[in-house]
CSV table of C-alpha atoms in Angstrom, one decimal:
chain,number,residue,atom,x,y,z
A,21,MET,CA,-28.0,-10.9,5.6
A,22,LYS,CA,-28.9,-10.5,9.3
A,23,LEU,CA,-26.5,-9.0,11.8
A,24,ILE,CA,-25.3,-11.4,14.5
A,25,PHE,CA,-27.3,-9.2,17.0
A,26,GLU,CA,-30.4,-9.9,14.9
A,27,ARG,CA,-29.8,-13.6,15.3
A,28,SER,CA,-29.8,-13.3,19.0
A,29,VAL,CA,-32.4,-15.3,21.1
A,30,PRO,CA,-32.5,-14.7,24.9
A,31,GLY,CA,-31.0,-17.6,26.8
A,32,ARG,CA,-29.2,-19.2,23.8
A,33,ARG,CA,-25.5,-20.0,24.5
A,34,GLY,CA,-22.4,-21.0,22.5
A,35,ILE,CA,-20.5,-21.9,25.5
A,36,VAL,CA,-21.4,-22.4,29.2
A,37,PHE,CA,-18.8,-21.3,31.7
A,38,PRO,CA,-18.3,-23.3,34.9
A,39,ASP,CA,-19.8,-21.9,38.0
A,40,ALA,CA,-17.6,-19.2,39.6
A,41,PRO,CA,-17.4,-18.3,43.2
A,42,SER,CA,-19.3,-15.3,44.3
A,43,PHE,CA,-17.3,-12.1,44.3
A,44,ALA,CA,-19.8,-10.4,46.5
A,45,ASP,CA,-17.3,-10.3,49.4
A,46,VAL,CA,-14.3,-9.4,47.3
A,47,PRO,CA,-13.4,-5.7,47.6
A,48,LEU,CA,-13.1,-4.1,44.2
A,49,ASP,CA,-11.1,-0.9,43.8
A,50,ILE,CA,-13.2,0.4,41.0
A,51,PRO,CA,-14.9,3.8,41.2
A,52,GLU,CA,-18.7,3.5,41.3
A,53,THR,CA,-19.0,5.5,38.2
A,54,TYR,CA,-17.3,2.8,36.1
A,55,VAL,CA,-19.2,-0.2,37.6
A,56,ARG,CA,-21.8,-1.6,35.1
A,57,LYS,CA,-25.4,-1.4,36.3
A,58,VAL,CA,-26.9,-3.6,33.7
A,59,PRO,CA,-25.5,-6.6,31.7
A,60,PRO,CA,-24.0,-5.7,28.2
A,61,GLU,CA,-26.2,-6.3,25.2
A,62,LEU,CA,-24.3,-9.0,23.6
A,63,PRO,CA,-25.7,-11.4,21.0
A,64,GLU,CA,-27.0,-14.7,22.5
A,65,VAL,CA,-26.3,-17.3,19.8
A,66,SER,CA,-25.2,-20.9,19.6
A,67,GLU,CA,-21.7,-21.9,18.4
A,68,LEU,CA,-23.1,-23.2,15.1
A,69,GLU,CA,-24.9,-19.9,14.5
A,70,VAL,CA,-21.6,-18.0,15.1
A,71,VAL,CA,-19.7,-20.3,12.6
A,72,ARG,CA,-22.4,-19.9,10.0
A,73,HIS,CA,-22.6,-16.1,10.5
A,74,TYR,CA,-18.9,-15.5,10.1
A,75,THR,CA,-18.5,-18.0,7.3
A,76,ALA,CA,-21.3,-16.3,5.3
A,77,LEU,CA,-19.7,-12.9,6.1
A,78,SER,CA,-16.3,-14.1,4.8
A,79,GLN,CA,-17.9,-15.3,1.5
A,80,ARG,CA,-19.0,-11.7,0.8
A,81,ASN,CA,-15.5,-10.4,0.9
A,82,PHE,CA,-13.7,-9.7,-2.3
A,83,GLY,CA,-10.0,-10.2,-2.5
A,84,VAL,CA,-7.2,-11.4,-4.7
A,85,ASP,CA,-8.1,-15.0,-3.6
A,86,THR,CA,-11.6,-14.6,-5.1
A,87,GLY,CA,-11.2,-12.5,-8.2
A,88,PHE,CA,-9.2,-10.0,-10.3
A,89,TYR,CA,-8.2,-6.9,-8.2
A,90,PRO,CA,-6.7,-4.4,-10.6
A,91,LEU,CA,-6.2,-1.6,-8.1
A,92,GLY,CA,-3.8,0.8,-9.8
A,93,SER,CA,-0.8,1.9,-7.7
A,94,CYS,CA,-1.3,-0.8,-5.1
A,95,THR,CA,0.1,-4.0,-6.6
A,96,MET,CA,-2.7,-6.3,-5.4
A,97,LYS,CA,-1.1,-9.5,-6.6
A,98,TYR,CA,-1.3,-13.1,-5.4
A,99,ASN,CA,1.2,-14.0,-2.8
A,100,PRO,CA,2.4,-17.7,-2.6
A,101,ARG,CA,1.0,-19.6,0.3
A,102,ILE,CA,4.4,-21.1,1.1
A,103,LEU,CA,5.4,-17.7,2.4
A,104,GLU,CA,2.7,-17.9,5.1
A,105,VAL,CA,4.0,-21.4,6.0
A,106,VAL,CA,7.6,-20.1,6.4
A,107,ALA,CA,6.6,-17.1,8.5
A,108,SER,CA,4.5,-19.4,10.7
A,109,LEU,CA,7.4,-21.7,11.6
A,110,GLU,CA,7.5,-21.8,15.3
A,111,GLY,CA,11.1,-20.6,15.4
A,112,PHE,CA,9.9,-17.4,13.9
A,113,ARG,CA,6.3,-17.2,15.1
A,114,ASP,CA,7.1,-17.8,18.8
A,115,LEU,CA,10.1,-15.5,19.1
A,116,HIS,CA,9.9,-13.1,22.0
A,117,PRO,CA,11.1,-9.6,21.2
A,118,TYR,CA,13.1,-9.4,24.4
A,119,ALA,CA,14.8,-12.8,23.9
A,120,PRO,CA,18.6,-12.5,24.3
A,121,GLU,CA,20.6,-12.1,21.1
A,122,GLU,CA,22.3,-15.5,21.6
A,123,PHE,CA,18.8,-17.1,21.3
A,124,VAL,CA,17.8,-15.3,18.1
A,125,GLN,CA,20.8,-15.6,15.8
A,126,GLY,CA,18.7,-17.3,13.1
A,127,ALA,CA,16.2,-14.4,13.1
A,128,LEU,CA,19.0,-11.8,12.9
A,129,ALA,CA,20.6,-13.8,10.1
A,130,VAL,CA,17.2,-13.5,8.2
A,131,LEU,CA,17.2,-9.7,8.7
A,132,ALA,CA,20.8,-9.4,7.6
A,133,GLY,CA,20.1,-11.5,4.5
A,134,LEU,CA,17.1,-9.4,3.6
A,135,GLU,CA,19.1,-6.2,4.0
A,136,ARG,CA,21.9,-7.6,1.8
A,137,ASN,CA,19.4,-8.6,-0.9
A,138,LEU,CA,17.6,-5.2,-0.8
A,139,ARG,CA,20.9,-3.4,-1.1
A,140,GLU,CA,21.6,-5.3,-4.3
A,141,ILE,CA,18.0,-4.9,-5.7
A,142,LEU,CA,17.9,-1.2,-4.9
A,143,GLY,CA,21.5,-0.3,-5.8
A,144,MET,CA,21.9,1.2,-2.4
A,145,ASP,CA,24.7,0.9,0.2
A,146,ALA,CA,22.7,0.6,3.4
A,147,VAL,CA,19.1,-0.4,4.4
A,148,SER,CA,16.9,0.0,7.4
A,149,LEU,CA,14.1,-2.6,7.8
A,150,LEU,CA,12.4,-0.7,10.5
A,151,PRO,CA,9.6,1.4,8.8
A,152,ALA,CA,6.2,-0.1,9.2
A,153,ALA,CA,4.7,1.0,5.9
A,154,GLY,CA,5.5,2.9,2.7
A,155,SER,CA,4.4,6.2,4.1
A,156,HIS,CA,6.4,5.5,7.3
A,157,GLY,CA,9.4,4.9,5.0
A,158,GLU,CA,8.7,8.3,3.3
A,159,LEU,CA,8.8,10.0,6.7
A,160,LEU,CA,12.0,8.3,7.6
A,161,GLY,CA,13.6,9.2,4.3
A,162,LEU,CA,12.7,12.9,4.8
A,163,MET,CA,14.0,12.7,8.4
A,164,LEU,CA,17.3,11.5,7.0
A,165,VAL,CA,17.3,14.5,4.6
A,166,ARG,CA,16.7,16.8,7.4
A,167,ALA,CA,19.4,15.3,9.6
A,168,TYR,CA,21.9,15.4,6.6
A,169,PHE,CA,21.4,19.1,6.0
A,170,ALA,CA,21.3,20.0,9.7
A,171,GLU,CA,24.7,18.5,10.2
A,172,ARG,CA,26.0,20.5,7.2
A,173,GLY,CA,24.5,23.6,8.7
A,174,GLU,CA,22.2,24.2,5.7
A,175,ARG,CA,18.7,25.5,6.3
A,176,ARG,CA,16.7,23.9,3.4
A,177,ASP,CA,12.9,23.8,3.9
A,178,VAL,CA,11.5,23.0,0.4
A,179,VAL,CA,10.7,19.5,-1.0
A,180,LEU,CA,9.6,19.3,-4.6
A,181,VAL,CA,6.8,16.9,-5.5
A,182,PRO,CA,5.4,16.2,-9.0
A,183,ASP,CA,1.6,16.7,-9.5
A,184,SER,CA,1.3,13.0,-10.3
A,185,ALA,CA,2.8,11.9,-6.9
A,186,HIS,CA,1.1,9.7,-4.4
A,187,GLY,CA,-0.8,11.9,-1.9
A,188,THR,CA,1.4,10.6,0.9
A,189,ASN,CA,4.5,12.4,-0.6
A,190,PRO,CA,3.5,16.0,0.3
A,191,ALA,CA,1.9,14.8,3.5
A,192,SER,CA,5.2,13.1,4.6
A,193,ALA,CA,7.2,16.3,3.6
A,194,ALA,CA,4.9,18.4,5.8
A,195,MET,CA,5.2,16.0,8.7
A,196,ALA,CA,9.0,16.1,8.5
A,197,GLY,CA,8.9,19.9,8.7
A,198,PHE,CA,9.3,20.8,5.0
A,199,ARG,CA,7.2,22.8,2.6
A,200,ALA,CA,6.0,20.8,-0.4
A,201,VAL,CA,6.1,22.6,-3.7
A,202,THR,CA,4.3,21.0,-6.6
A,203,LEU,CA,5.9,20.5,-10.0
A,204,PRO,CA,3.8,20.0,-13.2
A,205,SER,CA,4.0,17.0,-15.5
A,206,ASN,CA,4.6,17.6,-19.2
A,207,HIS,CA,2.5,16.6,-22.2
A,208,ARG,CA,4.2,13.1,-22.1
A,209,GLY,CA,3.1,12.5,-18.5
A,210,ARG,CA,6.7,12.8,-17.2
A,211,LEU,CA,8.2,15.4,-14.8
A,212,ASP,CA,8.5,18.7,-16.7
A,213,LEU,CA,12.3,19.4,-16.8
A,214,PRO,CA,12.0,23.2,-17.5
A,215,ALA,CA,9.7,23.5,-14.5
A,216,LEU,CA,12.2,21.6,-12.4
A,217,ARG,CA,15.0,24.0,-13.4
A,218,ARG,CA,12.8,27.0,-12.7
A,219,ALA,CA,11.8,25.7,-9.2
A,220,LEU,CA,15.5,25.0,-8.3
A,221,ALA,CA,16.4,28.5,-9.4
A,222,GLU,CA,13.4,30.1,-7.6
A,223,HIS,CA,14.2,28.3,-4.4
A,224,GLU,CA,18.0,28.3,-4.8
A,225,GLY,CA,19.7,27.0,-1.7
A,226,ARG,CA,16.4,26.0,0.0
A,227,VAL,CA,15.4,22.8,-1.9
A,228,ALA,CA,16.2,19.8,0.3
A,229,ALA,CA,14.9,17.1,-2.0
A,230,LEU,CA,12.9,16.0,-5.0
A,231,MET,CA,10.5,13.2,-4.3
A,232,LEU,CA,9.9,11.2,-7.4
A,233,THR,CA,8.0,8.0,-8.1
A,234,ASN,CA,9.5,5.9,-10.9
A,235,PRO,CA,7.7,4.5,-12.8
A,236,ASN,CA,5.3,7.3,-11.9
A,237,THR,CA,1.6,6.9,-11.1
A,238,LEU,CA,0.7,7.2,-14.8
A,239,GLY,CA,2.6,3.9,-15.3
A,240,LEU,CA,5.3,5.8,-17.2
A,241,PHE,CA,9.0,5.5,-16.8
A,242,GLU,CA,10.7,8.8,-16.1
A,243,ASP,CA,13.1,8.4,-19.0
A,244,GLN,CA,14.9,11.7,-18.2
A,245,ILE,CA,15.9,10.5,-14.8
A,246,LEU,CA,19.6,10.9,-15.3
A,247,GLU,CA,19.1,14.5,-16.3
A,248,ILE,CA,16.7,15.0,-13.4
A,249,ALA,CA,19.3,13.6,-11.0
A,250,ALA,CA,22.0,15.7,-12.3
A,251,ARG,CA,20.0,18.9,-12.0
A,252,VAL,CA,18.9,18.1,-8.4
A,253,HIS,CA,22.4,17.2,-7.3
A,254,GLU,CA,23.8,20.3,-9.0
A,255,ALA,CA,21.5,22.3,-6.8
A,256,GLY,CA,22.9,20.6,-3.7
A,257,ALA,CA,19.6,18.8,-3.1
A,258,LEU,CA,18.9,15.0,-2.6
A,259,LEU,CA,16.8,12.7,-4.8
A,260,TYR,CA,14.2,10.5,-3.1
A,261,MET,CA,12.4,7.7,-4.8
A,262,ASP,CA,9.0,6.6,-3.8
A,263,GLY,CA,9.4,2.9,-4.4
A,264,ALA,CA,5.7,1.9,-4.4
A,265,ASN,CA,6.0,0.9,-8.1
A,266,LEU,CA,9.1,-1.2,-7.7
A,267,ASN,CA,7.3,-4.3,-9.0
A,268,ALA,CA,8.0,-2.9,-12.5
A,269,LEU,CA,11.8,-2.7,-11.9
A,270,LEU,CA,12.7,-5.9,-10.0
A,271,GLY,CA,15.9,-7.3,-11.4
A,272,VAL,CA,15.8,-5.0,-14.4
A,273,ALA,CA,16.8,-1.5,-13.2
A,274,ARG,CA,18.1,-0.1,-9.8
A,275,PRO,CA,17.2,3.2,-8.3
A,276,GLY,CA,20.7,3.7,-7.1
A,277,ASP,CA,22.0,3.5,-10.6
A,278,MET,CA,19.5,6.2,-11.7
A,279,GLY,CA,21.0,8.7,-9.2
A,280,PHE,CA,18.5,8.3,-6.3
A,281,ASP,CA,20.0,8.9,-2.9
A,282,ILE,CA,17.1,7.4,-0.9
A,283,VAL,CA,14.4,4.9,-1.7
A,284,HIS,CA,11.7,3.1,0.2
A,285,VAL,CA,10.2,-0.2,-0.9
A,286,ASN,CA,6.7,-1.5,0.1
A,287,VAL,CA,7.8,-5.1,0.7
A,288,HIS,CA,4.2,-5.8,1.9
A,289,LYS,CA,2.9,-5.5,-1.7
A,290,THR,CA,6.0,-6.0,-3.9
A,291,LEU,CA,7.6,-9.0,-2.0
A,292,GLY,CA,5.1,-11.4,-0.9
A,293,THR,CA,2.7,-10.1,1.8
A,294,PRO,CA,-1.0,-9.4,1.0
A,295,HIS,CA,-1.6,-5.7,0.7
A,296,GLY,CA,-4.6,-4.1,2.4
A,297,GLY,CA,-6.7,-4.7,5.4
A,298,GLY,CA,-4.7,-2.4,7.6
A,299,GLY,CA,-1.4,-4.2,7.9
A,300,PRO,CA,1.0,-5.0,9.2
A,301,GLY,CA,3.2,-3.8,6.4
A,302,ALA,CA,6.9,-2.9,6.1
A,303,GLY,CA,8.6,-0.1,4.1
A,304,PRO,CA,12.4,-0.5,4.3
A,305,VAL,CA,14.5,2.4,3.3
A,306,GLY,CA,17.7,2.2,1.3
A,307,VAL,CA,20.3,5.0,1.2
A,308,LYS,CA,23.7,5.8,-0.4
A,309,ALA,CA,26.7,5.5,1.9
A,310,PHE,CA,26.9,9.2,2.8
A,311,LEU,CA,23.5,8.9,4.6
A,312,ALA,CA,24.0,5.5,6.3
A,313,ASP,CA,25.1,7.0,9.6
A,314,TYR,CA,21.7,8.7,10.0
A,315,LEU,CA,19.6,5.5,9.7
A,316,PRO,CA,17.5,4.7,12.8
A,317,VAL,CA,18.4,2.1,15.4
A,318,PRO,CA,18.6,-0.7,16.1
A,319,ARG,CA,20.6,-1.9,13.1
A,320,VAL,CA,21.7,-5.5,12.4
A,321,ALA,CA,25.5,-6.0,12.3
A,322,ARG,CA,27.7,-8.9,12.1
A,323,VAL,CA,30.5,-9.2,14.6
A,324,GLY,CA,32.8,-12.2,13.8
A,325,GLU,CA,30.5,-15.2,13.4
A,326,ARG,CA,27.6,-13.7,15.3
A,327,PHE,CA,24.9,-11.1,14.6
A,328,THR,CA,24.0,-8.3,17.0
A,329,LEU,CA,21.6,-5.3,17.1
A,330,VAL,CA,23.5,-2.1,17.3
A,331,GLU,CA,21.8,0.6,19.4
A,332,GLU,CA,24.6,3.2,19.7
A,333,ALA,CA,24.9,5.5,16.6
A,334,PRO,CA,25.7,9.1,17.4
A,335,LYS,CA,24.3,10.6,14.1
A,336,SER,CA,21.2,8.3,14.0
A,337,VAL,CA,17.7,9.9,13.8
A,338,GLY,CA,16.9,7.5,16.7
A,339,ARG,CA,14.3,4.9,17.1
A,340,ILE,CA,11.2,5.0,14.9
A,341,ARG,CA,9.7,1.6,15.5
A,342,SER,CA,9.4,-0.9,18.3
A,343,PHE,CA,11.9,-3.8,18.3
A,344,ALA,CA,13.2,-4.8,14.9
A,345,GLY,CA,10.2,-3.9,12.7
A,346,SER,CA,7.4,-6.0,11.3
A,347,PHE,CA,9.3,-9.2,11.6
A,348,GLY,CA,6.7,-11.6,10.1
A,349,VAL,CA,6.4,-9.4,7.0
A,350,LEU,CA,10.2,-9.2,6.6
A,351,VAL,CA,10.5,-13.0,6.9
A,352,LYS,CA,7.9,-13.4,4.0
A,353,ALA,CA,9.9,-10.8,1.9
A,354,TYR,CA,13.1,-12.7,2.4
A,355,ALA,CA,11.4,-16.0,1.6
A,356,TYR,CA,9.9,-14.4,-1.6
A,357,LEU,CA,13.4,-13.3,-2.7
A,358,LEU,CA,14.9,-16.8,-2.1
A,359,LEU,CA,11.9,-18.5,-3.8
A,360,HIS,CA,12.3,-16.5,-7.0
A,361,GLY,CA,16.1,-15.8,-7.2
A,362,PRO,CA,17.5,-13.1,-9.5
A,363,GLU,CA,16.1,-14.5,-12.7
A,364,GLY,CA,12.7,-15.1,-11.1
A,365,LEU,CA,12.5,-11.5,-9.9
A,366,ARG,CA,13.3,-10.3,-13.3
A,367,ARG,CA,10.5,-12.4,-14.8
A,368,VAL,CA,8.1,-10.9,-12.2
A,369,ALA,CA,8.8,-7.4,-13.5
A,370,GLU,CA,8.8,-8.4,-17.2
A,371,ARG,CA,5.4,-10.2,-16.9
A,372,ALA,CA,3.9,-7.4,-14.9
A,373,VAL,CA,4.9,-5.0,-17.7
A,374,LEU,CA,3.7,-7.4,-20.4
A,375,ASN,CA,0.3,-7.8,-18.7
A,376,ALA,CA,-0.1,-4.1,-18.3
A,377,ASN,CA,0.7,-3.4,-22.0
A,378,TYR,CA,-1.6,-6.2,-23.2
A,379,LEU,CA,-4.5,-4.9,-21.2
A,380,PHE,CA,-3.7,-1.3,-22.3
A,381,ALA,CA,-3.8,-2.4,-25.9
A,382,LEU,CA,-7.2,-4.0,-25.4
A,383,LEU,CA,-8.7,-0.9,-23.8
A,384,LYS,CA,-7.0,2.2,-25.2
A,385,ASP,CA,-9.6,2.6,-28.0
A,386,THR,CA,-12.6,2.0,-25.7
A,387,PHE,CA,-11.6,4.9,-23.4
A,388,VAL,CA,-9.2,7.8,-24.0
A,389,ALA,CA,-5.5,7.1,-23.5
A,390,PRO,CA,-4.1,10.5,-22.3
A,391,TYR,CA,-0.5,9.4,-22.8
A,392,PRO,CA,0.7,6.9,-25.4
A,393,GLY,CA,2.3,3.6,-24.4
A,394,PRO,CA,4.3,1.6,-23.9
A,395,VAL,CA,3.5,1.6,-20.2
A,396,MET,CA,5.2,-0.1,-17.3
A,397,HIS,CA,3.3,-2.1,-14.7
A,398,GLU,CA,0.1,0.0,-14.8
A,399,PHE,CA,-1.7,2.5,-17.0
A,400,VAL,CA,-4.2,5.3,-16.7
A,401,LEU,CA,-7.2,5.8,-19.1
A,402,SER,CA,-9.8,8.6,-19.1
A,403,GLY,CA,-13.5,8.0,-19.3
A,404,LYS,CA,-14.2,11.5,-20.5
A,405,ASN,CA,-15.3,10.2,-23.9
A,406,VAL,CA,-17.9,7.9,-22.2
A,407,LYS,CA,-19.1,10.7,-20.0
A,408,ALA,CA,-19.5,13.2,-22.9
A,409,GLU,CA,-21.3,10.7,-25.1
A,410,THR,CA,-23.6,9.0,-22.5
A,411,GLY,CA,-23.5,11.0,-19.3
A,412,VAL,CA,-22.1,8.0,-17.5
A,413,ARG,CA,-19.2,8.8,-15.2
A,414,THR,CA,-16.1,6.7,-14.4
A,415,LEU,CA,-17.5,6.2,-11.0
A,416,ASP,CA,-20.6,4.5,-12.5
A,417,VAL,CA,-18.4,2.3,-14.7
A,418,ALA,CA,-16.4,1.2,-11.6
A,419,LYS,CA,-19.7,0.4,-9.7
A,420,ARG,CA,-21.0,-1.6,-12.7
A,421,LEU,CA,-17.8,-3.7,-12.8
A,422,LEU,CA,-18.9,-5.2,-9.4
A,423,ASP,CA,-21.8,-6.8,-11.2
A,424,TYR,CA,-19.4,-8.4,-13.6
A,425,GLY,CA,-17.4,-10.0,-10.8
A,426,PHE,CA,-14.4,-7.7,-10.9
A,427,HIS,CA,-13.0,-5.3,-8.2
A,428,PRO,CA,-12.9,-1.8,-9.7
A,429,PRO,CA,-9.6,-0.2,-10.5
A,430,THR,CA,-8.5,3.0,-8.8
A,431,ILE,CA,-10.5,5.9,-10.1
A,432,TYR,CA,-10.1,9.7,-10.2
A,433,PHE,CA,-6.3,9.4,-9.5
A,434,PRO,CA,-4.0,10.7,-10.5
A,435,LEU,CA,-5.8,14.1,-10.4
A,436,ILE,CA,-4.2,15.3,-13.6
A,437,VAL,CA,-6.3,12.9,-15.7
A,438,GLU,CA,-10.0,13.7,-16.1
A,439,GLU,CA,-12.3,10.8,-15.3
A,440,ALA,CA,-9.3,8.6,-14.6
A,441,LEU,CA,-9.2,4.8,-14.4
A,442,MET,CA,-5.9,3.6,-13.1
A,443,ILE,CA,-5.4,-0.1,-13.8
A,444,GLU,CA,-2.6,-2.5,-12.5
A,445,PRO,CA,-3.0,-6.1,-13.6
A,446,THR,CA,0.2,-7.4,-12.0
A,447,GLU,CA,2.2,-10.4,-13.2
A,448,THR,CA,0.0,-13.1,-11.5
A,449,GLU,CA,-3.0,-12.8,-13.7
A,450,THR,CA,-3.6,-15.0,-16.8
A,451,LYS,CA,-4.4,-13.8,-20.3
A,452,GLU,CA,-7.9,-15.2,-20.0
A,453,THR,CA,-8.6,-13.0,-16.9
A,454,LEU,CA,-7.3,-9.9,-18.7
A,455,ASP,CA,-9.4,-10.7,-21.8
A,456,ALA,CA,-12.5,-11.2,-19.6
A,457,PHE,CA,-11.9,-7.9,-17.7
A,458,ALA,CA,-11.5,-6.0,-21.0
A,459,ALA,CA,-14.6,-7.6,-22.4
A,460,ALA,CA,-16.5,-6.5,-19.2
A,461,LEU,CA,-15.4,-2.9,-19.6
A,462,ARG,CA,-16.3,-2.8,-23.3
A,463,ALA,CA,-19.8,-4.3,-22.4
A,464,ILE,CA,-20.3,-1.7,-19.8
A,465,VAL,CA,-19.5,1.1,-22.2
A,466,GLU,CA,-22.0,-0.4,-24.7
A,467,GLU,CA,-24.6,-0.6,-21.9
A,468,ALA,CA,-23.9,3.1,-21.2
A,469,ARG,CA,-24.9,3.9,-24.8
A,470,GLN,CA,-28.0,1.6,-24.8
A,471,ASP,CA,-29.3,2.0,-21.2
A,472,PRO,CA,-27.2,4.6,-19.2
A,473,GLU,CA,-29.5,4.4,-16.2
A,474,ARG,CA,-28.6,0.7,-15.9
A,475,VAL,CA,-25.0,1.7,-15.3
A,476,ARG,CA,-25.7,4.8,-13.3
A,477,SER,CA,-27.7,2.8,-10.8
A,478,ALA,CA,-25.2,-0.1,-10.4
A,479,PRO,CA,-24.3,-2.2,-8.6
A,480,HIS,CA,-27.4,-4.5,-8.9
A,481,THR,CA,-26.1,-7.9,-7.7
A,482,THR,CA,-24.0,-7.1,-4.7
A,483,PRO,CA,-25.3,-7.4,-1.1
A,484,VAL,CA,-25.4,-3.6,-0.8
A,485,GLY,CA,-26.3,-1.3,-3.6
A,486,ARG,CA,-25.1,2.2,-4.4
A,487,LEU,CA,-24.0,3.9,-1.2
A,488,ASP,CA,-23.9,7.6,-0.3
A,489,ASP,CA,-20.1,7.8,-0.5
A,490,VAL,CA,-19.8,11.1,1.3
A,491,LYS,CA,-22.0,10.1,4.1
A,492,ALA,CA,-20.3,6.7,4.4
A,493,ALA,CA,-16.9,8.4,4.7
A,494,ARG,CA,-17.9,11.3,7.0
A,495,ARG,CA,-20.6,9.6,9.1
A,496,PRO,CA,-19.7,5.9,9.2
A,497,VAL,CA,-21.8,3.6,11.4
A,498,LEU,CA,-19.2,1.4,13.1
A,499,ARG,CA,-21.1,0.2,16.2
A,500,TYR,CA,-24.3,-1.7,16.6
A,501,ARG,CA,-27.0,0.1,18.5
A,502,ALA,CA,-29.9,-2.0,19.7
A,503,PRO,CA,-33.3,-0.6,18.9
A,504,GLN,CA,-35.2,1.0,21.8
A,505,ARG,CA,-37.3,-1.6,23.6
A,506,VAL,CA,-41.1,-0.9,23.9
A,507,GLN,CA,-42.0,-0.8,27.6
């Protein structure tokens, strides 16, 4: 496919601007250094060529709208189109962030309703809708931890993080001024309780929090969570839940009831906004009552029959986001909750877990299952058996999946599983899709036995073949450079 610059023909136009008056006599207060000497090298194409170019480009995209996207730990599920319609209503779409409160009572009612629903779903006492992403929510959560201990006069500088955690967890801890200490997982893929006890003893009086994902990134429920919470609280520390995997718990179990003090939820992937593409997202944070005063401002409050945004909060960590957060994403999340209702949300979680266990059962004998099921919303397999038998790596299997019309799952994460494939089917996929995906993986493993080079050199049917991943990541070409003209 040609670049739009390669379609360019000198003199061709998509639009012709009306004649403008000469600016020759208008004084321009622009330093000579910054005044362009030659016209920019823009593509010269007709309107039809522009339409065809970008339409063709869009058809080369792969997304949930075009195929199965089993990206483990990222909940790439279909989001109902009605949510986009709701968020696009002019009463929401055209709001100005500086509009007086009396003009935006409906919008504030939406935010208050979403807060109320999230408090119930999470089992928390207060919620901030301000964080712009899950990782932003993590940072806020740890800022709350820091503010809490600062007021108590305790100098705690350690945050415990399991080795199966998302990479953002230790990064957020470091950004918030803590030192991350890694805890190992046990032979069952869960947090190792004896290791937790040893860490709490070794860092006695210095552990501020344990950051735990539940279900964890292996797709396993931390079934000793009540014991974990008791040990953490006994040590005077707080328990933080990374809520990236909340899709498995909706309407079934609540972090607050498990003993968590703080939790963030990625509403942009759990509650109805397409995930990926750089945002916008939203990562609301819920807390128990004793942490509520530290939440950032502004906060939505109801005074009599009206809603208002409260800016004054003496103990607050302050402002972390412009205005009232990613409003459009929050509208979609609220619409998603109203669309499903309590029973519908429970069915979302139940079907996500059912789909994951069905696919796990289809594939656990093709690859190595490092931990036995049942799993929650996702599962992790190891391709070490395929590599040992054929020399074909998990990376090669993932590339070959593209030829079969599927987006690859997450690979090589979590790091504690050799040759990992991390698969999350979500609740929105059909049995036929899951059967086809399992059949494709089995066919690829058989290919690896019969013709390993065929798999190692994949993909073969995509617009671009096997890339140099390291070069693409470290030396990306993001800007078109016209070839040198021959004089």
